[in-house]
Coordinates of C-alpha atoms in Angstrom, one line a residue:
Chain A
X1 CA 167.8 142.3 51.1
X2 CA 164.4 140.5 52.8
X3 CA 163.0 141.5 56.4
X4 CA 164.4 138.1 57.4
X5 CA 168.0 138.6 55.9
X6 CA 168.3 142.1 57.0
X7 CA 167.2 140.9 61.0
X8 CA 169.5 137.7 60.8
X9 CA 172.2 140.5 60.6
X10 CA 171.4 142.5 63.6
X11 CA 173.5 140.3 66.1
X12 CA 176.5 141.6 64.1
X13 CA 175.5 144.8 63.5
X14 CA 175.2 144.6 68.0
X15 CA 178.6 142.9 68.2
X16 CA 179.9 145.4 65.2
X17 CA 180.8 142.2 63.2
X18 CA 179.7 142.8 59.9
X19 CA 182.0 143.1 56.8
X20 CA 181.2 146.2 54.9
X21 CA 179.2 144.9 52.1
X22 CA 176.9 143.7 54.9
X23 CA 176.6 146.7 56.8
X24 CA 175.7 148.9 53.5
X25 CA 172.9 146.4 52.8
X26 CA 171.6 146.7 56.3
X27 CA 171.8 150.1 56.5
X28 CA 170.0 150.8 52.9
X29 CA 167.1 148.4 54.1
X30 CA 166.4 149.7 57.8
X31 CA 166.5 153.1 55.9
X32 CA 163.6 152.2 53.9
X33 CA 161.8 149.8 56.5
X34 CA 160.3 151.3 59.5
X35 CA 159.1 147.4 60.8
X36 CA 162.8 146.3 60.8
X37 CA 164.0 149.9 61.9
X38 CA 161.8 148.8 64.7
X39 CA 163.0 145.6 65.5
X40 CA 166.4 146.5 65.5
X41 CA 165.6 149.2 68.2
X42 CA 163.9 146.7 70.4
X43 CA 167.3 143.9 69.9
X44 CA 169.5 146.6 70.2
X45 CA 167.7 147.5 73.8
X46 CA 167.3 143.8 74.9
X47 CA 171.2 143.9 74.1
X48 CA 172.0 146.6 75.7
X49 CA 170.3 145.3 79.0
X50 CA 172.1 142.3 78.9
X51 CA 175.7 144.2 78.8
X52 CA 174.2 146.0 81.5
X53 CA 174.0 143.5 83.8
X54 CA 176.1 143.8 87.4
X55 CA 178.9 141.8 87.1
X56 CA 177.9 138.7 89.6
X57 CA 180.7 138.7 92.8
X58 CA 181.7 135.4 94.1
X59 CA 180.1 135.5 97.9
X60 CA 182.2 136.1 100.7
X61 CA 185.0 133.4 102.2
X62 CA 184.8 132.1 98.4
X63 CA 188.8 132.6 98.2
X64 CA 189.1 131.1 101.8
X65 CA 186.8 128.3 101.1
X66 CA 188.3 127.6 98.0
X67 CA 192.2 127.3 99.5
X68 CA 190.6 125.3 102.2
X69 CA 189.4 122.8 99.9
X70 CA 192.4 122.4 97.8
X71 CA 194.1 121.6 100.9
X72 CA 191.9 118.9 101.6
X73 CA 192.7 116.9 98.7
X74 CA 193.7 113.9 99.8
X75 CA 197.0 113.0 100.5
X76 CA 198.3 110.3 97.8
X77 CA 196.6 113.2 95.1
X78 CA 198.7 115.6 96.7
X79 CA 201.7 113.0 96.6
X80 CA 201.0 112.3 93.2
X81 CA 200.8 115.7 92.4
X82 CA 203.8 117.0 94.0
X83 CA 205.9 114.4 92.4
X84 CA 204.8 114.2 89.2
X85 CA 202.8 116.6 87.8
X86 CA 203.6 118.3 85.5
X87 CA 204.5 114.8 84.4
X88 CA 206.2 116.1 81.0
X89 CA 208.2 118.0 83.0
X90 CA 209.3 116.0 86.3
X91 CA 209.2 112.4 85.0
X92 CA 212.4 112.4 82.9
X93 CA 213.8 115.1 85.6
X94 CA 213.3 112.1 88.2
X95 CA 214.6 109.8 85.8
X96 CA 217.6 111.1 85.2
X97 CA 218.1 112.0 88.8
X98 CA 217.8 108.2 89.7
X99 CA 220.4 107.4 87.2
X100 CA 222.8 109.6 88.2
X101 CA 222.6 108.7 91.6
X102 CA 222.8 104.8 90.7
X103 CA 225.5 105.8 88.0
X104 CA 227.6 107.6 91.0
X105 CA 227.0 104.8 93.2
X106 CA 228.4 102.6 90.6
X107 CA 231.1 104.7 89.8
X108 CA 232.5 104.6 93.4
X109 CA 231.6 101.2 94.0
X110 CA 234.2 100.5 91.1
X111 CA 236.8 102.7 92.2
X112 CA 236.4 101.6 96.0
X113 CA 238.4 98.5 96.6
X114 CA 237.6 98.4 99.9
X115 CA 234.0 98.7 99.2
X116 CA 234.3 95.7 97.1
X117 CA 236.1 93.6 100.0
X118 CA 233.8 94.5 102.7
X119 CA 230.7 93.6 100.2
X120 CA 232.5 90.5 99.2
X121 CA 232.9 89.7 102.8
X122 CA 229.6 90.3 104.1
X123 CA 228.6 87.3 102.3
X124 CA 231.3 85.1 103.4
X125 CA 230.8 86.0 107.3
X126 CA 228.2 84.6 108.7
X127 CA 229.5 81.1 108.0
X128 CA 233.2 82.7 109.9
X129 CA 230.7 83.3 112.9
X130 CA 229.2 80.1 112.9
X131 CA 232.7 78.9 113.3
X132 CA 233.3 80.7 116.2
X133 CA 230.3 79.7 117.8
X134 CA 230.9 76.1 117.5
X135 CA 234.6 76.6 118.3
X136 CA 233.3 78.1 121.7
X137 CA 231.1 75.3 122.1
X138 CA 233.7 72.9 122.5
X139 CA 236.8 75.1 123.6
X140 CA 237.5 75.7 127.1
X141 CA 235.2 78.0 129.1
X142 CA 238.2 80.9 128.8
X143 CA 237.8 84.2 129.7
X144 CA 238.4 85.2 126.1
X145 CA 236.2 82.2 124.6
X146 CA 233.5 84.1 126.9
X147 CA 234.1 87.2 125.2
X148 CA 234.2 86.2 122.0
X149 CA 230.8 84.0 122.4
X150 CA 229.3 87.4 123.6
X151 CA 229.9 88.9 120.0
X152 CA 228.9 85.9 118.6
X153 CA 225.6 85.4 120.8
X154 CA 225.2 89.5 121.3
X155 CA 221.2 90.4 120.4
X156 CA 221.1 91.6 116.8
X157 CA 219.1 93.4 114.9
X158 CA 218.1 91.2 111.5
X159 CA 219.7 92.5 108.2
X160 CA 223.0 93.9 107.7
X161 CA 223.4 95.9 111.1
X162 CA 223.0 91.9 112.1
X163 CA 226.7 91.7 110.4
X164 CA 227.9 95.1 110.4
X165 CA 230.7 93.9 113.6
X166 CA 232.0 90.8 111.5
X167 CA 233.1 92.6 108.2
X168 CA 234.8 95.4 110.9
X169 CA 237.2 92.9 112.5
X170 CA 238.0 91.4 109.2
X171 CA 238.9 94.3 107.3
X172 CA 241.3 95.0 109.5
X173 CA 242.6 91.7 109.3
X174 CA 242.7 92.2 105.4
X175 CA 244.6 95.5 106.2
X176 CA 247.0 94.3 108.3
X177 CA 247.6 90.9 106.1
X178 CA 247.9 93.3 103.2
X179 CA 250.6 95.7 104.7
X180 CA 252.5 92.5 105.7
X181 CA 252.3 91.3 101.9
X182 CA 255.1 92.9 99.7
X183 CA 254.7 90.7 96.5
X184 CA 251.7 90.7 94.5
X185 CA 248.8 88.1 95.6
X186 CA 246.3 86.0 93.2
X187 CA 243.0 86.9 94.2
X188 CA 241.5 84.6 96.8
X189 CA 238.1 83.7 97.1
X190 CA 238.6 81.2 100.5
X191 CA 237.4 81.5 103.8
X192 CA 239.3 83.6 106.0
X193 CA 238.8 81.4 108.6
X194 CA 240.6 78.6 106.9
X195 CA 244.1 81.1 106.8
X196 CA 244.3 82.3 109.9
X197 CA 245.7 79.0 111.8
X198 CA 248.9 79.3 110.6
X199 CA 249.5 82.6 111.9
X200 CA 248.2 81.9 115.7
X201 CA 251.7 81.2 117.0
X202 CA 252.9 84.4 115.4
X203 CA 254.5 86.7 118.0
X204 CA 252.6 89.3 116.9
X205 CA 249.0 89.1 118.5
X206 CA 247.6 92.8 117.5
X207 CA 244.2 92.0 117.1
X208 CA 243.4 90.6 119.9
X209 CA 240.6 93.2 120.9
X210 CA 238.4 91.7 117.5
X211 CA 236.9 88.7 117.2
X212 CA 238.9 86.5 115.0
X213 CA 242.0 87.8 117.4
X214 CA 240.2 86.7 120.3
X215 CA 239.9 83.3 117.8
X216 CA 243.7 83.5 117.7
X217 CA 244.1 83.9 121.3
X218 CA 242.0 81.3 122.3
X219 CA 243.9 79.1 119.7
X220 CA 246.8 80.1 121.2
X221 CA 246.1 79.3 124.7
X222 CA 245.1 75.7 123.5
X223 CA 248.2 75.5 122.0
X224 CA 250.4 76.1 125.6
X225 CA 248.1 74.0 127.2
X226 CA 249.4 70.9 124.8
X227 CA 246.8 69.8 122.6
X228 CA 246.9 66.6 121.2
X229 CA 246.6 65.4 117.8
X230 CA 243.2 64.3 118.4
X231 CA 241.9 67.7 119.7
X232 CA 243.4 69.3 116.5
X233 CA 242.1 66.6 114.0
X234 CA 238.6 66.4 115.5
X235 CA 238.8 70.0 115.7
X236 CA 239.8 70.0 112.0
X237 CA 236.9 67.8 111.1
X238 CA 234.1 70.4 112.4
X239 CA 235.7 72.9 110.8
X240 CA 236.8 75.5 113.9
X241 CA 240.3 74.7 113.1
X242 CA 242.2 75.0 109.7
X243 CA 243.8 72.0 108.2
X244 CA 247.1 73.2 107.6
X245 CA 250.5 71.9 108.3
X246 CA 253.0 74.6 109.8
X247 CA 256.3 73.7 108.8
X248 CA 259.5 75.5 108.8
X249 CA 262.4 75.2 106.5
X250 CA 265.8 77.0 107.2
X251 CA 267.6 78.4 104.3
X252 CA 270.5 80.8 103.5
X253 CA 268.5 82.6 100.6
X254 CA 265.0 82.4 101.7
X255 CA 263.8 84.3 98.3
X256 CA 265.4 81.7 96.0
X257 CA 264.2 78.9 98.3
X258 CA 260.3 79.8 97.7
X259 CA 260.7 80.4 94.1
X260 CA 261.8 76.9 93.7
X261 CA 259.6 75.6 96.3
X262 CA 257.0 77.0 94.3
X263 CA 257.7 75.9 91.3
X264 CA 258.0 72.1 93.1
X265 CA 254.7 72.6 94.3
X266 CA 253.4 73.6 91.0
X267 CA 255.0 70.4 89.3
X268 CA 253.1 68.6 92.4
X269 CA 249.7 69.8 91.2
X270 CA 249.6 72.1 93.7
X271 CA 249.0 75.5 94.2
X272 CA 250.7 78.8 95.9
X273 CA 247.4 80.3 98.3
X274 CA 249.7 83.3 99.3
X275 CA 252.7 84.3 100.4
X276 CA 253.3 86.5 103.7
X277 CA 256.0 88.4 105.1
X278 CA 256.9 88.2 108.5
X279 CA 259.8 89.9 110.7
X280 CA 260.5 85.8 111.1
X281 CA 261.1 85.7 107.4
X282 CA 258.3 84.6 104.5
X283 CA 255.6 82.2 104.7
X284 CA 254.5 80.7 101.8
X285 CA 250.9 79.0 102.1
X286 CA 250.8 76.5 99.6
X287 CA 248.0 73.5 98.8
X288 CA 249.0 70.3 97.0
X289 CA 247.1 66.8 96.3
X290 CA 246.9 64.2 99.6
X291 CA 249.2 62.0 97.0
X292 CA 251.6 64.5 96.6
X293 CA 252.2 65.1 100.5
X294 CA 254.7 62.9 101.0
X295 CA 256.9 63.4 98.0
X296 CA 257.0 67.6 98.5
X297 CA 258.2 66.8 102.4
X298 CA 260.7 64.5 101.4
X299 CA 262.0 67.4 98.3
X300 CA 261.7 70.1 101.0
X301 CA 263.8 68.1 103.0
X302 CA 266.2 68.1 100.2
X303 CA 266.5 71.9 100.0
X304 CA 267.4 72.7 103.8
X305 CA 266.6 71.8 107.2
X306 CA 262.9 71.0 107.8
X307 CA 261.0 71.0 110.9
X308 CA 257.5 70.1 110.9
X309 CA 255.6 72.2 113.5
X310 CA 252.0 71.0 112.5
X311 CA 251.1 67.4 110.7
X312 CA 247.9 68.0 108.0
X313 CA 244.4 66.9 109.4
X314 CA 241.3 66.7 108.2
X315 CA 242.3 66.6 104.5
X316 CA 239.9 66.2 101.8
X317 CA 242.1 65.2 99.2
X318 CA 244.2 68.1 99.4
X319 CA 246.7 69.2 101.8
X320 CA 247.3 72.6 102.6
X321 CA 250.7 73.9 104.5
X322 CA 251.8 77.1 105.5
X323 CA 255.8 77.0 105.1
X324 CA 258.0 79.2 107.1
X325 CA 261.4 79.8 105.0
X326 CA 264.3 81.1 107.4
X327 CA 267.8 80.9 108.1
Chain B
X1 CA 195.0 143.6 77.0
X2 CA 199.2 143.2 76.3
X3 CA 199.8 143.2 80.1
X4 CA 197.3 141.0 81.4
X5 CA 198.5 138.2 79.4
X6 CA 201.7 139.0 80.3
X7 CA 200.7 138.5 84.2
X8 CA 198.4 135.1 83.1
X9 CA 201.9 133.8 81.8
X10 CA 203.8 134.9 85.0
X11 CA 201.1 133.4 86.8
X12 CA 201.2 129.8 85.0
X13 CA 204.7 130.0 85.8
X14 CA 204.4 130.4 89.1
X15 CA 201.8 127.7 89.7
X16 CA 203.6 125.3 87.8
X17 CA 207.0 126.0 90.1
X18 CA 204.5 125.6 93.1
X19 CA 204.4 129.0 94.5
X20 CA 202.6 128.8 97.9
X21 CA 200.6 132.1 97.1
X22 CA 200.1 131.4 93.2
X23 CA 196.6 129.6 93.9
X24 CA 195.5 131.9 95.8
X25 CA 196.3 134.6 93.5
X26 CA 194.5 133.2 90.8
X27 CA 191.6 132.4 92.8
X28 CA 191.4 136.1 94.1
X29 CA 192.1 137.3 90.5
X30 CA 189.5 135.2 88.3
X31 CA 186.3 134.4 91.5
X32 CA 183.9 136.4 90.3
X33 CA 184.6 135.4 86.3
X34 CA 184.1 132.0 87.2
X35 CA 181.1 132.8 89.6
X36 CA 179.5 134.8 87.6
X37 CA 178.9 132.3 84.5
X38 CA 178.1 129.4 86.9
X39 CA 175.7 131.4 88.6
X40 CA 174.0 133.0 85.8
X41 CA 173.9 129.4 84.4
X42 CA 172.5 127.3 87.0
X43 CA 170.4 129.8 88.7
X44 CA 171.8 128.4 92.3
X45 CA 174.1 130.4 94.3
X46 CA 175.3 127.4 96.2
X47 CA 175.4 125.1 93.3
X48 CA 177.5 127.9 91.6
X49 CA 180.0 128.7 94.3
X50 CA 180.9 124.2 94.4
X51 CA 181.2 124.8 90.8
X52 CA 183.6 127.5 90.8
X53 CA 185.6 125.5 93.2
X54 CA 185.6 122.4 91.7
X55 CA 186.6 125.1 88.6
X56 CA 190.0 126.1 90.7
X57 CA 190.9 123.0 91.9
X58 CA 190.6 121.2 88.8
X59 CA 193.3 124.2 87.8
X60 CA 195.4 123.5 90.7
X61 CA 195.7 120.0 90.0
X62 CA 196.0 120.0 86.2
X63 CA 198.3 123.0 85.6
X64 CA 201.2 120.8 84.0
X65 CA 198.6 120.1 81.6
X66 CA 197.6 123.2 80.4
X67 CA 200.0 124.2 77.5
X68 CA 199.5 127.6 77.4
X69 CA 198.0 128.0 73.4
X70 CA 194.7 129.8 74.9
X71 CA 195.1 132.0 77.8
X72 CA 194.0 131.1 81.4
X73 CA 191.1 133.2 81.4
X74 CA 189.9 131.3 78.6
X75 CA 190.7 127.7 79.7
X76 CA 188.8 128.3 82.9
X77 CA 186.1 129.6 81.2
X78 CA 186.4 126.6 79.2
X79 CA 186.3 124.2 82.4
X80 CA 183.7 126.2 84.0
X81 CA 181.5 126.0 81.0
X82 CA 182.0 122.3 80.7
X83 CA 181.2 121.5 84.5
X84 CA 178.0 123.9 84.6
X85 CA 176.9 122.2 81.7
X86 CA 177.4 119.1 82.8
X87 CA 175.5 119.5 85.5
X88 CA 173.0 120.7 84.1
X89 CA 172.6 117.7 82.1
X90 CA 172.3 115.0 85.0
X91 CA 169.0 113.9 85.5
X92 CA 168.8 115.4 89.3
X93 CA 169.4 118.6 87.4
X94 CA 166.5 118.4 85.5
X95 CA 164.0 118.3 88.0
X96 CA 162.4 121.4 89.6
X97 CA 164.4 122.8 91.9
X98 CA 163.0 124.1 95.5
X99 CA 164.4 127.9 95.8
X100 CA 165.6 128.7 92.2
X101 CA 162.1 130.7 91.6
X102 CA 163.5 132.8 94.8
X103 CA 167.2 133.0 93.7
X104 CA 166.2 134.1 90.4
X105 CA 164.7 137.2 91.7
X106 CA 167.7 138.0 93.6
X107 CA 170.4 140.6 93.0
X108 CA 174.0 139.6 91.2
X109 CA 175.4 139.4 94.7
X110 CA 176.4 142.9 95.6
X111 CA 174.4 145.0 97.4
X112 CA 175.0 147.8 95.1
X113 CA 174.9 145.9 91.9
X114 CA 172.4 147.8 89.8
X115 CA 173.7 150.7 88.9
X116 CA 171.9 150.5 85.4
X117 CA 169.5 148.0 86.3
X118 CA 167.5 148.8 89.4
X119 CA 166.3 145.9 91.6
X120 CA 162.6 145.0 90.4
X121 CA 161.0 143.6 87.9
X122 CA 162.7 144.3 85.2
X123 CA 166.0 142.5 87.0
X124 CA 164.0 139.6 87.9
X125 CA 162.7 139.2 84.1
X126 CA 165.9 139.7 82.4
X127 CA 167.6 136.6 85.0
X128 CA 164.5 134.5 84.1
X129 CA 164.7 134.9 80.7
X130 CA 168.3 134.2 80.5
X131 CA 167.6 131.1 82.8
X132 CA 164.7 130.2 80.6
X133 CA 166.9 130.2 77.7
X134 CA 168.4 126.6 76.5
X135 CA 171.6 125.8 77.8
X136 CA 173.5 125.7 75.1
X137 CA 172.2 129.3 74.0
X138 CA 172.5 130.2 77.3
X139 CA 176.1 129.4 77.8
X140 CA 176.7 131.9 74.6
X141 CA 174.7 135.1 75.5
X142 CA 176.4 134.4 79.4
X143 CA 179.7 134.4 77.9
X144 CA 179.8 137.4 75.1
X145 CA 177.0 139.6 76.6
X146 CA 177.8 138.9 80.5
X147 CA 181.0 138.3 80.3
X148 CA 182.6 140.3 77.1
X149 CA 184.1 136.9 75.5
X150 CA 184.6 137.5 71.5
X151 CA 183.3 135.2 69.2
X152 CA 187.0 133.5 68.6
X153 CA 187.2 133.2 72.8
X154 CA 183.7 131.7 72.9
X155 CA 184.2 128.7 69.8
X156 CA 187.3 127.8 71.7
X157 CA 185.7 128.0 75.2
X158 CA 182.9 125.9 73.2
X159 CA 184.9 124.1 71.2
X160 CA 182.3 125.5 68.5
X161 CA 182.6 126.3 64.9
X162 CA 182.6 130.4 64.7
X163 CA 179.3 129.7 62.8
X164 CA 177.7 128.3 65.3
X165 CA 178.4 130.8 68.1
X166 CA 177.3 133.6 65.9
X167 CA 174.0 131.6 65.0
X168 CA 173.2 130.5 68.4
X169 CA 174.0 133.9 69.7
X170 CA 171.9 135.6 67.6
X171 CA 168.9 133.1 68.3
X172 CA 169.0 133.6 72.0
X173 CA 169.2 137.2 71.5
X174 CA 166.0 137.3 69.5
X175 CA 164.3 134.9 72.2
X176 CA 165.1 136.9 75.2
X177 CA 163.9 140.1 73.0
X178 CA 160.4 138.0 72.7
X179 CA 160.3 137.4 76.5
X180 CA 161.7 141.2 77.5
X181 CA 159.1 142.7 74.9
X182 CA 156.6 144.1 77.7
X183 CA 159.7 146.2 79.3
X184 CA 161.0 147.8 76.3
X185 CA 159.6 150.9 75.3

């Protein structure tokens, strides 16, 4: 072993790194050279000084300063943080918390009728309060036309609080209409507005505390103060007013009467809207082709005794009717 | 040596949940650590204790990323390494700087710190030969002679080959032997 090989050792020999063979070697060569034995003393000193070095202490407040400055970090790094880090870890945790939540909301959404309605229906209202708004505009200056232009012209907030009071008379229109429905309905995608005529010289006026029953009631109150055909026609024609003709047809077996009524309107190109059940017997609301008017009155007449209550107005092509059946 | 990894894991674990008082546990446990090799490196008590924060905050935000194959000791070793260094390479760094002649002649920081080494000379030699050293030797004698590191500890602190740590180890020991010649009996 050289001077040079022996002394490139010596760090080891310091650190007690060396394999055996290299420790016999060294020791066999600093046995025989006093220069090297030397040098080793002097690096084994300087190493021992170093090891002897005080520890350095971080100065005081270091741990005080330190939190202090970690909460400084600004606040979207903090967000960040907070939210996502670790990332590997909370990202898909956060993921799969959002689709659960959506997948719940979805799940109820679906199972929820009534959530489906009232969503539905929030689309279809604002055109139902329009109505009323122009039906105020032209009605008489009653005490319930006052009230109902109030909800109608009542400060809103914008968005869907704007709407939230519509939907909440409707529904329970819907409710009602529903419990008063025994057979099963074809879905219907019309206005409500359009549906309610028929059914504002029922007996029956429960909802007059919402707004489409103060609607009723107003409607009502035209109707004792005799409107004219005019009034109804150009009421028709801006839309406040449904086109419908109310007739009634008195029968011995009102359930066989509508079957075949509906079947005659069917072969008439019409159409059954819905059927109702009243304490006054059924009402069928029915739609058939303008053309076709003329010929269903005259086979209705056929089947019993027919009164016509309303005459159509406004048509488009179609007429619609709402048909009383009872004895 | 079994236990205090076992309290670096519980530790980890409870700065990744976001225990309140986890921070502050690991910055009371590891402050004088980091401290010390910032300050033996860049000679500047005030340079060293912005370092040693910037070292702990660094942990506080990156936690999640630290997965826990090298211990915590280690990987802020590691960072603190890494930011001294780095700092020692800008250009600003590189100039004289005003005080460090004074600071070098200073104590470790306690006021009873020599126990083997009394204040004087001696003291004042030994810090300006490791500060005279190159920083990349530097970091290695700081880390295994100041700070106890192994070899293994120091590549991965590093990110050196074994090889080189021993080499450049052993060459910084030899230099500061040159410079401490006069003091040695």
């Amino acid at each position: 072993m050289t001077h040079d090989e022996a002394r490139d050792l010596f760090s080891a020999r310091a650190d007690d790194a060396l394999t055996a063979a290299e420790r016999r070697g060294l020791e066999a060569h600093l046995a025989a050279c006093a220069e090297c034995r030397r040098e080793w003393e002097g690096f084994a000193r300087t190493v021992g000084l170093l090891r002897a070095v005080e520890p350095a202490r971080a100065p005081t407040g270091f741990v005080d300063r330190t939190l202090a400055a970690a909460g400084r970090e600004p606040w979207p790094a903090r967000l960040w943080r907070r939210l996502f880090v670790p990332w590997t870890v909370k990202l898909p945790l956060e993921v799969a918390a959002a689709l659960l939540v959506a997948g719940f909301a979805v799940l109820i959404y679906e199972r929820s009728p009534e959530l489906q309605q009232a969503a539905g229906r929030r689309v279809a209202a604002p055109p139902a309060a329009d109505a009323l708004r122009e039906g105020q505009a032209t009605g008489p200056a009653s005490e319930s036309g006052t009230r109902a232009r109030e909800l109608a012209d009542a400060p809103r907030p914008s968005g869907e609080l704007a709407r939230a009071p519509r939907p909440l008379a409707t529904d329970r229109l819907e409710a009602r209409r529903k419990a008063e429905r025994p057979l099963a309905e074809p879905k219907r995608e019309a206005a409500p507005a359009t549906r309610e005529a028929p059914r504002r010289d029922e007996p029956d006026a429960r909802e007059s505390s919402d707004v489409a029953g103060l609607f009723r009631k107003e409607q009502s109150e035209r109707a004792a103060g005799e409107p004219s055909r005019d009034q109804a026609t150009a009421a028709a024609r801006q839309g406040e007013l449904p086109a419908a003709a109310v007739l009634r047809l008195a029968t011995g077996d009102p359930v066989t009467a509508g079957r075949e009524i509906e079947g005659l309107v069917m072969r008439l190109g019409g159409r059954v809207l819905g059927r109702r059940q009243t304490d006054a017997g059924p009402i069928l609301d029915l739609a058939v082709p303008e053309a076709a008017w003329p010929e269903l009155r005259r086979q209705l007449g056929a089947l019993g005794p027919l009164s016509l209550e309303h005459e159509p107005a406004g048509t488009d092509g179609t007429v619609q009717l709402s048909l009383r059946l009872g004895r | 040596m079994r236990e205090e990894a076992a309290d670096e894991r519980d530790l980890v674990a409870r700065l990744r949940a976001g225990d309140a008082g986890a921070f502050e546990d690991l910055v009371r446990r590891y402050q004088h650590r980091v401290f010390g090799v910032a300050v033996r490196m860049l000679a500047s008590a005030a340079e060293a204790e912005e370092i040693a924060q910037e070292v702990f905050l660094r942990v506080h935000r990156s936690i999640g990323e630290f997965r826990g194959e090298a211990r915590l000791s280690t990987w802020l070793y590691a960072i603190a390494s890494r930011l001294c260094l780095n700092r020692l390479a800008t250009a600003d760094r590189r100039r004289p700087r005003e005080g460090d002649e004074t600071l070098l002649r200073l104590p470790s920081g306690v006021p009873d710190a020599s126990a083997v080494l009394e204040r004087g000379e001696l003291e004042a030699a030994l810090h300006e030969a490791i500060a005279g050293l190159p920083e990349d030797r530097r970091i290695v004698v700081v880390l295994r002679d100041l700070e106890g590191l192994a070899y293994e500890d120091i590549a991965v602190v590093l990110d050196l080959e074994l090889g080189t740590v021993r080499s450049r180890l052993h060459r910084a020991r030899l230099e500061l032997k040159a410079k401490l010649e006069r003091f040695l009996p």
